[in-house]
Coordinates of C-alpha atoms in Angstrom, one line a residue:
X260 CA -33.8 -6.1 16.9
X261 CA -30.2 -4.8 17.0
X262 CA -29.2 -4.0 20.8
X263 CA -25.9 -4.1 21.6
X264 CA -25.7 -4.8 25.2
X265 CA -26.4 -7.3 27.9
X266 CA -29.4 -5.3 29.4
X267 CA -30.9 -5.0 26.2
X268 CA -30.9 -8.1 25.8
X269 CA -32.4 -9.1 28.7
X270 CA -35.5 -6.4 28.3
X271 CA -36.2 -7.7 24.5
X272 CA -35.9 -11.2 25.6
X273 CA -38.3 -10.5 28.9
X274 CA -40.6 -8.0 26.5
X275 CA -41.2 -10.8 23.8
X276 CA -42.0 -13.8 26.5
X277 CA -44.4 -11.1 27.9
X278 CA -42.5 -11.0 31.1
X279 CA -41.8 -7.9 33.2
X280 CA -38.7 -6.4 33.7
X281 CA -37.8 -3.8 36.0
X282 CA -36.3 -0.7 34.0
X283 CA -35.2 2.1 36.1
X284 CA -37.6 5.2 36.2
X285 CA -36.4 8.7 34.6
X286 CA -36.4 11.4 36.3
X287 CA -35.5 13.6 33.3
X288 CA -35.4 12.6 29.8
X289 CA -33.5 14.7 26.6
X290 CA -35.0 13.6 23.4
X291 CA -33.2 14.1 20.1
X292 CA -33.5 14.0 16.6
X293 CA -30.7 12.8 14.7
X294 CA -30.7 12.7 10.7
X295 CA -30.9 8.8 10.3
X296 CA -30.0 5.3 12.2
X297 CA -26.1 4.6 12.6
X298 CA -25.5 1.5 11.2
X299 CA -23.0 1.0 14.1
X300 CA -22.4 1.2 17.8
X301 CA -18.9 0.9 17.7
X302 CA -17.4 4.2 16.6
X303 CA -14.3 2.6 15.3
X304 CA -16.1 1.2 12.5
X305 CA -17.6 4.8 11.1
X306 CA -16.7 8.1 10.2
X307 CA -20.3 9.1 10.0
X308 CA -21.0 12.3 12.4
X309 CA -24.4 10.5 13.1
X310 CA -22.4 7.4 14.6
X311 CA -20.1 9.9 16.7
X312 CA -22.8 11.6 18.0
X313 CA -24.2 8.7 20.0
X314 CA -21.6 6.7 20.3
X315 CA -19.6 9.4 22.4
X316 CA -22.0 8.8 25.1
X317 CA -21.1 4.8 25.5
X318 CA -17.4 4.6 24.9
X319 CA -14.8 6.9 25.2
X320 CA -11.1 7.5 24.2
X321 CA -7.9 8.1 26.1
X322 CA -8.1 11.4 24.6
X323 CA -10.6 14.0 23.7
X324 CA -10.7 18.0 23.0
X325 CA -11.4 20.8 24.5
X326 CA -13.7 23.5 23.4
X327 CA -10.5 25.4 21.9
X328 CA -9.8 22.3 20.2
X329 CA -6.7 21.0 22.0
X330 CA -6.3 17.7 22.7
X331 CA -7.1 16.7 26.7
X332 CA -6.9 13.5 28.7
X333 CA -10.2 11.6 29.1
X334 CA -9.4 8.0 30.0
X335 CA -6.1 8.6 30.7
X336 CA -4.8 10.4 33.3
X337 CA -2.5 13.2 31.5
X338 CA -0.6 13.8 28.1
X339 CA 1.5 11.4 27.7
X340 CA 5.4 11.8 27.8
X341 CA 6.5 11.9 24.2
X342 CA 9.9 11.0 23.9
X343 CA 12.4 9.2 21.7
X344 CA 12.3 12.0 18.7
X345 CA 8.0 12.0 19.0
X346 CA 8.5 8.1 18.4
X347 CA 8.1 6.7 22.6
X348 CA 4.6 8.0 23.6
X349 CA 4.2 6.7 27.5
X350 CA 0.7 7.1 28.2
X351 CA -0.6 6.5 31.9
X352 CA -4.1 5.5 32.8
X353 CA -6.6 6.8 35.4
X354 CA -7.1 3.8 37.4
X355 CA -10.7 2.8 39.1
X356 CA -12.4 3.2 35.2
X357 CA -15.3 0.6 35.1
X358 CA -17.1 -0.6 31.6
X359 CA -20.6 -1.0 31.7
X360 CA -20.2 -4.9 32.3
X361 CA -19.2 -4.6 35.7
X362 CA -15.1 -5.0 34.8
X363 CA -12.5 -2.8 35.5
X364 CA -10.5 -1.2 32.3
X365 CA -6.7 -1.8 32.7
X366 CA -3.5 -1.5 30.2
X367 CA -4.7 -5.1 29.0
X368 CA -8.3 -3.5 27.6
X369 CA -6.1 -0.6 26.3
X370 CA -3.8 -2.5 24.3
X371 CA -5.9 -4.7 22.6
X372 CA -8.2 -2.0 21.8
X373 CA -5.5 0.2 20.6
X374 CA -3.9 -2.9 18.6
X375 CA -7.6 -3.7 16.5
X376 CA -8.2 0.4 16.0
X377 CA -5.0 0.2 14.0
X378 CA -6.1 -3.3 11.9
X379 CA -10.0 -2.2 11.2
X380 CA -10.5 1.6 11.8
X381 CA -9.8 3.8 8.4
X382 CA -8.2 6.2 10.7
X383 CA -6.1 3.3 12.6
X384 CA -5.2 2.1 9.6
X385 CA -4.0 5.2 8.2
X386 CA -1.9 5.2 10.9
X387 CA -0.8 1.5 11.4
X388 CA 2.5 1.4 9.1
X389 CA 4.2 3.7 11.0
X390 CA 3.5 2.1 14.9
X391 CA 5.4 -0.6 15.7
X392 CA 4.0 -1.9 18.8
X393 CA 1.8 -1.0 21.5
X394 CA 3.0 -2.6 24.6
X395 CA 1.6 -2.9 28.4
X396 CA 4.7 -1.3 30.5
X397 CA 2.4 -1.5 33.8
X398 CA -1.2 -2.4 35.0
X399 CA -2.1 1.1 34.3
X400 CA 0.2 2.2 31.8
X401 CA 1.0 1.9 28.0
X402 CA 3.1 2.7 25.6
X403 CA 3.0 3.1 21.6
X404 CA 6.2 2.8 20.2
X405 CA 6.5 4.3 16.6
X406 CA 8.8 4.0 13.8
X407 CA 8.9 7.4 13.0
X408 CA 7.5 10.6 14.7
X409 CA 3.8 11.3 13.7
X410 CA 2.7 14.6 14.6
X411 CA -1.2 14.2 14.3
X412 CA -1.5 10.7 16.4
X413 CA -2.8 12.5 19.8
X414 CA -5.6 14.4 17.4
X415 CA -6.1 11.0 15.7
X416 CA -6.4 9.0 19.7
X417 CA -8.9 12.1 20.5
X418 CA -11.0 12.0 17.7
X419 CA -14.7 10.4 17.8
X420 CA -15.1 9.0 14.5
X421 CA -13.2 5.9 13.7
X422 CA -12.5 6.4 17.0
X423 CA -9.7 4.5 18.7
X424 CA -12.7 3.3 21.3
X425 CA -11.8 1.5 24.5
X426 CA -13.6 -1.9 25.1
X427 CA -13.0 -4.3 27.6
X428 CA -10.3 -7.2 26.0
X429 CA -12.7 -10.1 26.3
X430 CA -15.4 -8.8 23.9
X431 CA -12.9 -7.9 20.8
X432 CA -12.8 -9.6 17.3
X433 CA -13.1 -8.3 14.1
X434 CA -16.8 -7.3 15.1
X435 CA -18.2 -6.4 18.0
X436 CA -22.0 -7.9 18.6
X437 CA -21.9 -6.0 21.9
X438 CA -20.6 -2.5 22.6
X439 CA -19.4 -2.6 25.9
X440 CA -17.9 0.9 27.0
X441 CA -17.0 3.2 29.6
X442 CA -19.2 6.0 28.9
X443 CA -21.3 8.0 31.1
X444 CA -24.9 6.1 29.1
X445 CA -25.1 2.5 28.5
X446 CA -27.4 1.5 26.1
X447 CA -30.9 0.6 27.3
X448 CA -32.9 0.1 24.1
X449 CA -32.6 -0.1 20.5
X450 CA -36.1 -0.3 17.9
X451 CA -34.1 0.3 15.1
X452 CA -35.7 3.6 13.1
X453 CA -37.4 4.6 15.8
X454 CA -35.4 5.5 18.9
X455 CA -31.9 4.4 20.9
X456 CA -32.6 5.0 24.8
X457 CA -29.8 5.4 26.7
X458 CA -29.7 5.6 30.6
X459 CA -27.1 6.6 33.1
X460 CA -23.8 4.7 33.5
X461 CA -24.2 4.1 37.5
X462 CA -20.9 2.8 37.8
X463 CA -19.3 5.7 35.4
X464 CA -16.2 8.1 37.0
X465 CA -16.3 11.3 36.2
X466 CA -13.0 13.2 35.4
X467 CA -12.9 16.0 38.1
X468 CA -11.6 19.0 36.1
X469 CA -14.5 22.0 35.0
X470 CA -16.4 20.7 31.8
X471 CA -14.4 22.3 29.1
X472 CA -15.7 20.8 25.8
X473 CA -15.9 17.5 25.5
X474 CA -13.3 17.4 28.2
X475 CA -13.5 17.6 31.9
X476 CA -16.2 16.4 34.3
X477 CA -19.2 14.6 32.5
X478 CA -22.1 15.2 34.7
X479 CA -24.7 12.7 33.4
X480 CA -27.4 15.0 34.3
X481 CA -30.5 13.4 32.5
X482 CA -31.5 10.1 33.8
X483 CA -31.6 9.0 29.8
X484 CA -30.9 10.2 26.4
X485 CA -33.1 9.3 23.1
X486 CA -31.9 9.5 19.8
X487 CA -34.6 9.7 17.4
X488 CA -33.7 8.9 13.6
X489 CA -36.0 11.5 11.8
X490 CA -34.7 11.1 8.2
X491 CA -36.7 14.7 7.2
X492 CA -35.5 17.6 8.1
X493 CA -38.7 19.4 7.7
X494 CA -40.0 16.9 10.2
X495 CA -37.2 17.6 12.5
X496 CA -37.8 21.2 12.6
X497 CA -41.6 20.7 13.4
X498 CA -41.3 18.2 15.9
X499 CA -38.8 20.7 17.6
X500 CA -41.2 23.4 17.4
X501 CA -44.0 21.3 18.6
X502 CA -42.3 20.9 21.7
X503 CA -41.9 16.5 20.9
X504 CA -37.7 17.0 20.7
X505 CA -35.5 18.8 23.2
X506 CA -32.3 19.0 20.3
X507 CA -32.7 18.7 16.6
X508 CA -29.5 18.3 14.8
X509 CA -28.7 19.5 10.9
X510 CA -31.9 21.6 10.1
X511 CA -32.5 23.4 6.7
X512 CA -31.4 27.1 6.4
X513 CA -34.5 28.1 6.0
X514 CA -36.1 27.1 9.0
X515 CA -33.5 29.8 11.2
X516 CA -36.1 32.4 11.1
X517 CA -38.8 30.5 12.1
X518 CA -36.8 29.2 15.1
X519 CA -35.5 33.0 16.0
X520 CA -39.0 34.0 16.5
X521 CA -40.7 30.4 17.9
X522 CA -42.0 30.2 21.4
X523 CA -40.4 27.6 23.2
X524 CA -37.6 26.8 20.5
X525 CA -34.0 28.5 19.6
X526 CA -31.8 28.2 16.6
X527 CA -28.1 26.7 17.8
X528 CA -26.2 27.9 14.7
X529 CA -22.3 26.9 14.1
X530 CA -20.1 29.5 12.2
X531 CA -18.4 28.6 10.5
X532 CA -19.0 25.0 10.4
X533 CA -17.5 23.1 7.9
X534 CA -17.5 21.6 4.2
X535 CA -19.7 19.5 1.9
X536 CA -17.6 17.3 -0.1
X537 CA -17.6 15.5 -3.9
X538 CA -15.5 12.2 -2.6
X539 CA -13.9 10.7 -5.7
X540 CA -13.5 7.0 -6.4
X541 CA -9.6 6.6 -7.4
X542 CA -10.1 2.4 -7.0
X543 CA -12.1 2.0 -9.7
X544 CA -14.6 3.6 -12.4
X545 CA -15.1 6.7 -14.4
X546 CA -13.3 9.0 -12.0
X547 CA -9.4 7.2 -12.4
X548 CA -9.0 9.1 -15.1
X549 CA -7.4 12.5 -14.3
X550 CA -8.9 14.0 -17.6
X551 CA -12.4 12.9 -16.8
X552 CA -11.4 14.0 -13.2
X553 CA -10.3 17.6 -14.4
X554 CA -13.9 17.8 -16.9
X555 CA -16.1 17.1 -13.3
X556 CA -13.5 19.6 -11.6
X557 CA -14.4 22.2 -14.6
X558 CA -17.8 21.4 -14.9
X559 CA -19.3 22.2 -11.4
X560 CA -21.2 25.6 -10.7
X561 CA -20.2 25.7 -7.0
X562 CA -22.1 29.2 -6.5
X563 CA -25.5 27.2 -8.1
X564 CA -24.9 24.4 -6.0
X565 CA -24.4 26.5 -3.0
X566 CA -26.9 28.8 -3.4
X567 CA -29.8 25.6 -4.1
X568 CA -28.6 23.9 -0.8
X569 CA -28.8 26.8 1.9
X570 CA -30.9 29.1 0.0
X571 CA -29.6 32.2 2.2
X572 CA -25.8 33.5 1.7
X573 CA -25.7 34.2 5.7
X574 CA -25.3 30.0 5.4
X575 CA -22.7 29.3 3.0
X576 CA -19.5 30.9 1.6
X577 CA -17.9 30.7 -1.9
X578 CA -14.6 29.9 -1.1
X579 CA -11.7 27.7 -2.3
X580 CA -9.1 27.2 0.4
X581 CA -9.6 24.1 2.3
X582 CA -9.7 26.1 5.6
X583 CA -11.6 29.7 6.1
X584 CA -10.0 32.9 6.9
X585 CA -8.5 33.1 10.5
X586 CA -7.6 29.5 10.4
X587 CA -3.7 28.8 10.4
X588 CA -3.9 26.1 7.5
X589 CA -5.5 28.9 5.1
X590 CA -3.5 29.4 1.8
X591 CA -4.3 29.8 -1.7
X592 CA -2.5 26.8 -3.3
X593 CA -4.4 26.1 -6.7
X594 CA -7.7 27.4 -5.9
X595 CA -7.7 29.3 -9.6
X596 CA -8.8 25.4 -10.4
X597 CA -12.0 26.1 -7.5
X598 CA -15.3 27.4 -8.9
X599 CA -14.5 27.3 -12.7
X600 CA -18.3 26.4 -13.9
X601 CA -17.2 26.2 -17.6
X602 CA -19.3 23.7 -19.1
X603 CA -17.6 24.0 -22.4
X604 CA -14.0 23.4 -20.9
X605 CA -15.3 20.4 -19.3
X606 CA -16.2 19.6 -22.9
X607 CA -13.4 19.2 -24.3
X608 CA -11.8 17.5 -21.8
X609 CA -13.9 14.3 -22.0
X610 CA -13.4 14.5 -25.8
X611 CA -9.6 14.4 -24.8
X612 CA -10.5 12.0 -22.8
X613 CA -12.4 9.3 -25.3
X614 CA -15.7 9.4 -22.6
X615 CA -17.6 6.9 -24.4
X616 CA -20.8 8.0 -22.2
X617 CA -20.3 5.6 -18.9
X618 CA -23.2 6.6 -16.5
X619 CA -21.2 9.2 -13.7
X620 CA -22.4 7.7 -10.8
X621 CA -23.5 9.8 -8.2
X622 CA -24.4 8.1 -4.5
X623 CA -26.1 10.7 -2.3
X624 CA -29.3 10.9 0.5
X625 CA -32.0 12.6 0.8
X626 CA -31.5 12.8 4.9
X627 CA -28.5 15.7 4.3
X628 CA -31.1 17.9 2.3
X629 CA -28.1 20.1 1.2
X630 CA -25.9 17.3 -0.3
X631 CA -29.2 16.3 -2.5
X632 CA -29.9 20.0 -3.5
X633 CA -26.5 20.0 -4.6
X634 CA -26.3 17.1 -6.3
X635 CA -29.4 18.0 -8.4
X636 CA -27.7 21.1 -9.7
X637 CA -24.6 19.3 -10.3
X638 CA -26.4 17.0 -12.6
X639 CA -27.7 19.7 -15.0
X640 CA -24.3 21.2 -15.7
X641 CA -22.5 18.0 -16.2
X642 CA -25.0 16.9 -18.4
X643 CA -24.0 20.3 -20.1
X644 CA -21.2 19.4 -20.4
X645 CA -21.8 16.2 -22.1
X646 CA -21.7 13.5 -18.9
X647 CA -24.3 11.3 -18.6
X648 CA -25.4 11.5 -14.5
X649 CA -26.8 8.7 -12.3
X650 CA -28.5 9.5 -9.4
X651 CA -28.5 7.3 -6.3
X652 CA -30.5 8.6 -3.8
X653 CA -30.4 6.2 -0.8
X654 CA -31.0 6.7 3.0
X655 CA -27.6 7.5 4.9
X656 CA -27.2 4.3 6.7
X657 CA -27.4 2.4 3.1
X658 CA -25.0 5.3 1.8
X659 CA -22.6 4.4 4.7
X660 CA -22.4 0.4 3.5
X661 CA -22.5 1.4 0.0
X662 CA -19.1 3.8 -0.2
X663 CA -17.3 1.0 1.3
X664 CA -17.8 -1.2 -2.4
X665 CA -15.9 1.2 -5.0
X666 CA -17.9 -1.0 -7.8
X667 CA -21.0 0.7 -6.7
X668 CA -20.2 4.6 -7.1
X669 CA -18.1 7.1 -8.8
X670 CA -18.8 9.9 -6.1
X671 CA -20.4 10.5 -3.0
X672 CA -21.8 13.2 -1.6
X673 CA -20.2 14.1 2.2
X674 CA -19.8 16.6 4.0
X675 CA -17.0 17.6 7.5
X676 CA -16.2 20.1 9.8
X677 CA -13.4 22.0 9.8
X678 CA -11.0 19.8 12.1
X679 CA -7.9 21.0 14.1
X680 CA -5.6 18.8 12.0
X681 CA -5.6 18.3 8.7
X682 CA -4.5 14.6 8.9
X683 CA -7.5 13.8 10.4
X684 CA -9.5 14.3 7.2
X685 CA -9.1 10.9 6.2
X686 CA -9.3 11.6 2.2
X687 CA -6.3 12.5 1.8
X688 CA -4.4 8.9 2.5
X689 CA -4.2 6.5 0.2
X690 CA -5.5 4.0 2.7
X691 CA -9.0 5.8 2.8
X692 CA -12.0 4.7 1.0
X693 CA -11.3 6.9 -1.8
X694 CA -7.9 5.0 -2.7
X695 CA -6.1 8.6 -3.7
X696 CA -2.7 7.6 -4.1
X697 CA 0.6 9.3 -5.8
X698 CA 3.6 9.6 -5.7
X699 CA 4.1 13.5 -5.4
X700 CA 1.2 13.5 -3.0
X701 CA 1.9 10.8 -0.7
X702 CA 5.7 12.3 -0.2
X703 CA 4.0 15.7 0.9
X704 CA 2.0 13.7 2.8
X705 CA 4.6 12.1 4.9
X706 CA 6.6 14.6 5.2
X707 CA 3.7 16.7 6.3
X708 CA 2.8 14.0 9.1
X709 CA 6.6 13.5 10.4
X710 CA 6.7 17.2 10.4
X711 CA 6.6 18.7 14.1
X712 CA 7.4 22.4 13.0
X713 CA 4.6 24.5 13.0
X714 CA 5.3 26.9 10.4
X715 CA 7.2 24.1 8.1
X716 CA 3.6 22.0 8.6
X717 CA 1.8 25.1 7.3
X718 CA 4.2 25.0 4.3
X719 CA 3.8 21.3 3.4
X720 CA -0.1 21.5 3.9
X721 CA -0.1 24.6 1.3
X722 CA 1.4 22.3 -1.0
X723 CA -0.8 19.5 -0.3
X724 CA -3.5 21.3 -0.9
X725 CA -2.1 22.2 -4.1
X726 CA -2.5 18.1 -4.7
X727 CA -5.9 18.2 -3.6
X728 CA -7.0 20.8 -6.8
X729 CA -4.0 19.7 -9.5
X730 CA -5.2 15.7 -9.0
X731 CA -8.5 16.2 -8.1
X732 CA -8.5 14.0 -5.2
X733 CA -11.5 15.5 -3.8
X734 CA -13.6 18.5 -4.5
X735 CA -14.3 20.8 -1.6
X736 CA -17.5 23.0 -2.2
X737 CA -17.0 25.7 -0.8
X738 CA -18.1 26.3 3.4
X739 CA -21.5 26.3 5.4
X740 CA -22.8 27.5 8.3
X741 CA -24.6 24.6 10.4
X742 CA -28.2 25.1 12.1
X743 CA -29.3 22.9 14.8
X744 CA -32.1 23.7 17.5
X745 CA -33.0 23.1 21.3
X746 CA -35.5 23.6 23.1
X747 CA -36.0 26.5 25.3
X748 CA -34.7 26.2 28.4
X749 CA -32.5 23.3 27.4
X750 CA -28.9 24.2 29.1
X751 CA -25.1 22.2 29.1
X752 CA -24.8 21.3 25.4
X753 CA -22.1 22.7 23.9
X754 CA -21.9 24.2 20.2
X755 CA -20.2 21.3 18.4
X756 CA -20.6 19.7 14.9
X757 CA -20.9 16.4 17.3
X758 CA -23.3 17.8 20.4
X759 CA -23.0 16.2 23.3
X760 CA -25.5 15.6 26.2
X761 CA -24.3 14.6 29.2
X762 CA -24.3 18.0 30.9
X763 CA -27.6 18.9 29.3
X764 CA -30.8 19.8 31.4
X765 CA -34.1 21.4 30.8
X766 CA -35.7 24.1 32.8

C-alpha cells in the first residue's frame, strides 16, 4: 500500500495489527471518479491531468490562475516585483502558511523546492538554463534571479502539472516517499485502484480574496474528498447516474444526452476544451526521420479519426491552428500540411524514405476512450499507406512510466487543454520527453520566450507554429469539446479541464 503521509501510515499500520484508530467522522463527503490511479502524489513529477487533479488539493504553488486565466498569488502574498529587464523577480510570501506536518513554510521550504522543480520537473527543467539562482533575501521572501528575461515563468510557477509544488525543506530528495503539502486536504487513505480519501487540512489558511478560479479563498467545504479510479468510462457515466459518484470526469460524447435528461445527474460540458495529440519520439526510433515523419503527417484522416472518437460534431472541430478562433495565438502558419488524408502521398514518401517495414509503434489506453478510437482509425490508413502499426494498449498509469523510456514507443497518444501560454505546452522544448530539437525551431523558440511584446509574441508563435507542421514535431488533431458530470445539487466546482473541490457542496 502506497500512502504518502504520516497519518496514513499510522491507520494502515493500526488497520493491519487489528488495532483501532480514531479517524475523524465526515460530515459531508464528495465522491469522484477519476479516469485511472496517478502514479504520483507529487505533482512535480507528472504532466498527467489525472495527477493535477488531485494533487491540487494537497500542495500548492506560489502562483495559480484565475478563472480568466491570469496568473494570481496563492502562497505568496502578491505578484512579484519584476525588475532588472524581467531578469530580478522579488517574490514575497504570506507568512503564518502551515504544511500538513505541523511546520511552518518559510523562504527556506520555498527555495529548496523551487531549486529541485528546476533539476527534476520537465517544466523546471525547461526552464532551468536560463535561472541562475534562487536565493532567500528574507524569512519570508525570495528571489529568482535569471539570466535573461523569460516571459512565460509566472504561467510556468502557476501551473499544476509539473508543478513547481511547495514542500517543507526537510522531506526533499530526488523522490519524495511522503507528500507533505500545504493544501486545504491532506491525504487520509490510499488502496491503490480503488479510492484516495482525503480529509480537511485543520491547520490550512485560507487566502481571504472572493473564490475566483482556482484563486482566492479555498473554503474546504466537504469534510473529505474521494477520488475513485474508474478506468471505464461507461462505468463512470452509470455510477454517476446511479447516484454512487457526486463528479465524474472525461465521459464519452455520447453519454451527454442521457445526462441532459437524467434525474438527479447534469452534464458539465467544457467548450471549447482542448486537443488530442500524436506525441512524436525525436530520441529515438522510426519517427527521427523527417520523411517517415512527413508519410504519418500525410497519412492521417483527422476527420475519420475525429468523427470515431466523439461520434457527434457538437464535440469536436476539424481544425488546424494550434489555438481556436477568438484565441490571440490563432494564425494559419502551415496548416495546408493539417488534415491531408492521402494515403498514396504517404506512399511515396516511405519509399523515399527506404522504410524497410519497422513496426510504427503506437502507445495508447483504453481509459481516454477517444485517444483509442483514434488510434484504431489511425491504424487502417497507415497501413494504407504501407506502415506496419503496433498497438499498445496499456492502462494510463503504465502509459505514464512507459513515455518516459523512448526505446519503448514511436508515438503516444495525449491529449491538452488549450493553455494561456503557449510555453507551457511542454512539446515544444527540446528538453521535453519528445526530444524535438532544431536549430531553426529552438531560435524561434527563445526568442519567442525572451519576448515581452505582445503583438511581437504573436508573431514568433505564428512562426513556431509553422515549425510544429514543416518538422512534424507533433501532430495536433484537431479540437474537442470535454464532458464531465455532477450530481444534482452538487454546487462550487468550477468548469476547469482540472476541477477542483474544495468549494464544492451537495444539496
Amino acid at each position: 500500500m502506497r500512502i504518502p503521509h504520516p497519518v496514513a501510515s499510522r491507520f494502515a499500520a493500526a488497520f493491519l495489527m487489528g488495532a483501532s484508530l480514531s479517524i475523524p467522522a465526515y460530515a459531508e463527503e464528495i465522491n469522484v471518479a477519476i479516469v485511472g490511479e496517478p502514479d504520483t502524489f507529487d505533482p512535480m513529477m507528472s504532466t498527467k491531468d489525472v495527477v493535477s487533479i488531485v494533487t491540487q488539493h494537497l500542495v500548492e504553488t506560489l502562483f495559480t490562475f484565475d478563472d480568466t486565466w491570469a496568473v494570481a498569488p496563492l502562497l505568496a502574498k502578491d505578484l512579484p516585483e519584476i525588475s532588472d529587464g524581467g531578469k530580478t523577480y522579488k517574490i514575497a510570501l504570506r507568512e503564518g502558511i502551515t504544511f500538513h506536518d505541523g511546520s511552518a513554510m518559510d523562504s527556506a521550504d520555498v527555495v529548496a523546492s523551487l531549486k529541485r522543480w528546476l533539476e527534476v520537473a520537465t517544466r523546471g527543467k525547461g526552464v532551468a538554463d536560463k535561472i541562475d539562482d534562487v536565493v532567500a533575501t528574507g524569512p519570508y521572501e525570495i528571489e529568482i534571479r535569471m539570466n535573461e528575461a523569460y516571459s512565460p515563468l509566472l504561467s510556468l510557477l502557476a501551473f499544476s502539472n509539473s508543478a513547481a509544488a511547495i514542500y517543507p525543506e526537510e522531506i526533499l530528495g530526488e523522490t519524495i516517499d511522503q507528500v507533505v503539502g500545504t493544501g486545504p486536504y491532506r491525504l487520509i487513505e490510499h488502496v491503490p485502484d480503488q479510492y484516495i480519501q482525503l480529509g480537511r487540512f485543520d491547520g490550512y489558511v485560507s487566502r481571504e480574496e472572493a473564490s475566483d478560479g482556482a484563486a482566492g479563498a479555498r473554503q474546504q467545504i466537504a469534510d473529505e474528498i474521494r477520488f475513485l479510479p474508474v478506468p471505464d468510462p461507461n462505468t463512470r457515466v452509470e455510477g454517476l447516474l446511479s447516484g454512487q459518484y457526486d463528479f465524474a470526469d472525461s465521459l464519452p460524447a455520447e453519454s451527454y444526452a442521457r445526462l441532459e435528461t437524467a434525474e438527479g445527474a447534469e452534464p458539465m460540458l467544457l467548450k471549447p476544451f482542448g486537443w488530442p495529440i500524436f506525441a512524436i519520439n525525436h530520441k529515438a526510433g522510426l519517427l527521427t526521420d523527417l520523411e517517415i515523419r512527413k508519410a504519418l503527417q500525410a497519412a492521417l484522416p483527422i476527420d475519420d479519426m475525429l468523427f470515431a472518437a466523439f461520434g457527434d460534431d457538437n464535440f469536436f472541430v476539424v481544425d488546424g491552428p494550434l489555438y481556436p478562433e477568438g484565441w490571440a495565438w490563432r494564425n494559419d502558419a502551415g496548416i495546408e500540411n493539417y488534415n491531408q488524408n492521402d494515403q498514396a502521398k504517404a506512399a511515396d514518401l516511405l519509399k523515399q524514405a527506404g522504410y524497410d517495414g519497422t513496426p510504427l509503434r503506437i502507445l495508447t489506453s483504453r481509459q481516454y476512450e477517444f485517444h483509442f478510437k483514434m488510434a484504431e482509425v489511425a491504424k487502417v490508413a497507415l497501413e494504407a499507406a504501407g506502415f506496419k502499426v503496433q498497438m499498445d494498449v496499456v492502462d494510463w498509469a503504465t502509459l505514464g512510466q512507459r513515455r518516459n523510456d523512448p526505446a519503448l514507443w514511436d508515438i503516444y497518444i495525449t491529449h491538452s487543454p488549450f493553455l494561456p501560454e503557449p510555453a507551457l505546452t511542454s512539446m515544444y522544448a527540446p528538453t521535453s520527453r519528445l526530444g524535438w530539437a532544431n536549430e531553426e525551431k529552438d531560435a524561434i523558440l527563445t526568442a519567442f520566450t525572451t519576448e515581452t511584446d505582445t503583438a511581437k509574441r504573436q508573431e514568433l508563435f505564428s512562426q513556431l507554429q509553422g515549425q510544429v507542421f514543416e518538422d512534424v514535431g507533433f501532430i495536433k488533431i484537431g479540437g474537442f469539446n470535454a464532458l464531465m458530470g455532477h450530481k444534482s445539487g452538487l454546487t462550487g466546482v468550477t468548469p476547469s479541464p482540472w476541477p477542483f473541490f474544495w468549494n464544492a457542496k451537495t444539496n
